[in-house]
XYZ file of C-alpha atoms in Angstrom:
132
model
C 29.243 19.337 -13.608
C 28.299 17.283 -10.543
C 28.038 20.442 -8.451
C 25.542 21.943 -10.904
C 23.437 18.750 -10.880
C 23.373 18.737 -7.097
C 22.380 22.390 -7.057
C 19.553 21.690 -9.499
C 18.213 18.875 -7.315
C 18.438 21.038 -4.200
C 16.374 23.758 -5.886
C 13.487 21.401 -6.760
C 10.799 21.744 -4.083
C 9.438 18.474 -2.737
C 5.965 17.916 -1.319
C 7.361 15.612 1.347
C 10.725 14.973 2.813
C 10.256 11.194 2.311
C 13.262 11.348 -0.006
C 15.329 11.820 3.154
C 16.040 8.416 4.726
C 15.682 9.899 8.228
C 12.210 11.318 7.610
C 9.341 9.659 9.525
C 7.253 9.887 6.336
C 9.514 7.195 4.867
C 8.102 4.678 7.363
C 4.544 5.566 6.351
C 5.516 5.250 2.687
C 6.983 1.804 3.370
C 3.758 0.664 5.053
C 1.512 1.930 2.253
C 3.623 0.539 -0.559
C 4.304 -2.819 1.045
C 3.327 -5.882 -0.954
C -0.105 -6.105 0.704
C -0.727 -2.613 2.103
C -2.519 -1.086 -0.878
C -4.705 -4.157 -1.366
C -5.770 -4.296 2.288
C -6.639 -0.611 2.435
C -8.623 -0.631 -0.807
C -10.424 -3.842 0.207
C -11.770 -1.943 3.220
C -12.958 0.958 1.058
C -16.526 -0.409 0.858
C -16.895 -0.850 4.600
C -15.856 -3.008 7.541
C -14.740 -6.590 6.982
C -13.868 -9.468 9.252
C -10.432 -11.035 9.140
C -11.658 -14.109 7.269
C -13.421 -11.930 4.673
C -10.246 -9.940 4.068
C -8.191 -13.109 3.887
C -10.563 -14.607 1.323
C -10.643 -11.419 -0.742
C -6.877 -10.937 -1.052
C -5.512 -13.921 -2.917
C -2.098 -15.186 -1.856
C -1.765 -13.379 1.481
C -0.929 -15.551 4.476
C -2.877 -15.178 7.713
C 0.342 -14.131 9.446
C 1.058 -11.364 6.917
C -2.552 -10.135 6.970
C -2.500 -9.991 10.758
C 0.853 -8.198 10.816
C -0.188 -5.632 8.182
C -3.532 -4.954 9.881
C -1.731 -4.399 13.180
C 0.635 -1.944 11.460
C -2.257 0.027 9.959
C -4.123 0.103 13.276
C -0.967 1.531 14.851
C -0.677 4.063 11.997
C -4.266 5.209 12.605
C -5.495 4.136 9.146
C -7.618 1.191 10.275
C -9.781 0.679 13.340
C -10.128 -2.761 14.906
C -13.466 -3.437 16.590
C -14.106 -6.406 18.875
C -17.739 -7.292 19.552
C -18.260 -8.971 22.929
C -19.807 -12.189 21.625
C -18.797 -15.810 21.984
C -16.549 -16.196 20.118
C -15.634 -12.520 19.790
C -16.344 -10.948 16.383
C -13.465 -8.812 15.179
C -13.855 -6.448 12.251
C -11.622 -3.913 10.574
C -12.581 -0.644 8.942
C -10.915 2.461 7.642
C -10.610 5.453 9.932
C -11.289 8.927 8.586
C -7.562 9.222 7.949
C -7.571 5.942 6.013
C -10.640 6.962 4.005
C -8.792 10.071 2.858
C -6.144 7.844 1.329
C -8.102 5.150 -0.480
C -9.321 7.350 -3.346
C -5.728 7.833 -4.434
C -4.987 4.137 -3.979
C -8.024 3.198 -6.092
C -6.698 5.449 -8.869
C -3.282 3.837 -8.502
C -4.766 0.331 -8.869
C -6.894 1.474 -11.819
C -3.770 2.809 -13.559
C -2.049 -0.534 -12.993
C -5.065 -2.373 -14.406
C -5.119 -0.191 -17.515
C -1.392 -0.287 -18.175
C -0.320 -3.760 -16.999
C -0.392 -5.149 -20.568
C 1.916 -2.346 -21.738
C 4.317 -2.921 -18.854
C 4.363 -6.662 -19.491
C 5.043 -6.063 -23.208
C 7.929 -3.759 -22.297
C 9.315 -6.436 -19.980
C 9.170 -9.033 -22.762
C 10.945 -6.655 -25.182
C 13.634 -5.952 -22.622
C 14.115 -9.645 -21.828
C 14.379 -10.558 -25.524
C 16.963 -7.821 -26.087
C 19.062 -9.125 -23.169
C 19.253 -12.687 -24.557
């Protein structure tokens, strides 16, 4: 029986090899689905923002975590960091073309969560009551 199940899984084509723990796509997946990744990327969907604007927009994120996540996305090529030579320097962040290609899907993801959060929370309550 187990052999047949394994054979069935092997025959299912995958769009990405992110299911393989050694695949580099897994690292990208981890960045995008991190606690703050989706929120940061979608916050930049309307245009460039300064660090303080992003920090104020995303409730609960620490400055350290925002800085770390922005640095990760700059490295991934999803966000561009621009420093204006003023005193003090003005730093802004905006989506690259690569990042812009992603945010439509992330907006749909957040919209789904917004629509279905009450249903998920109700399911959680039912589950918790049944476990008592």
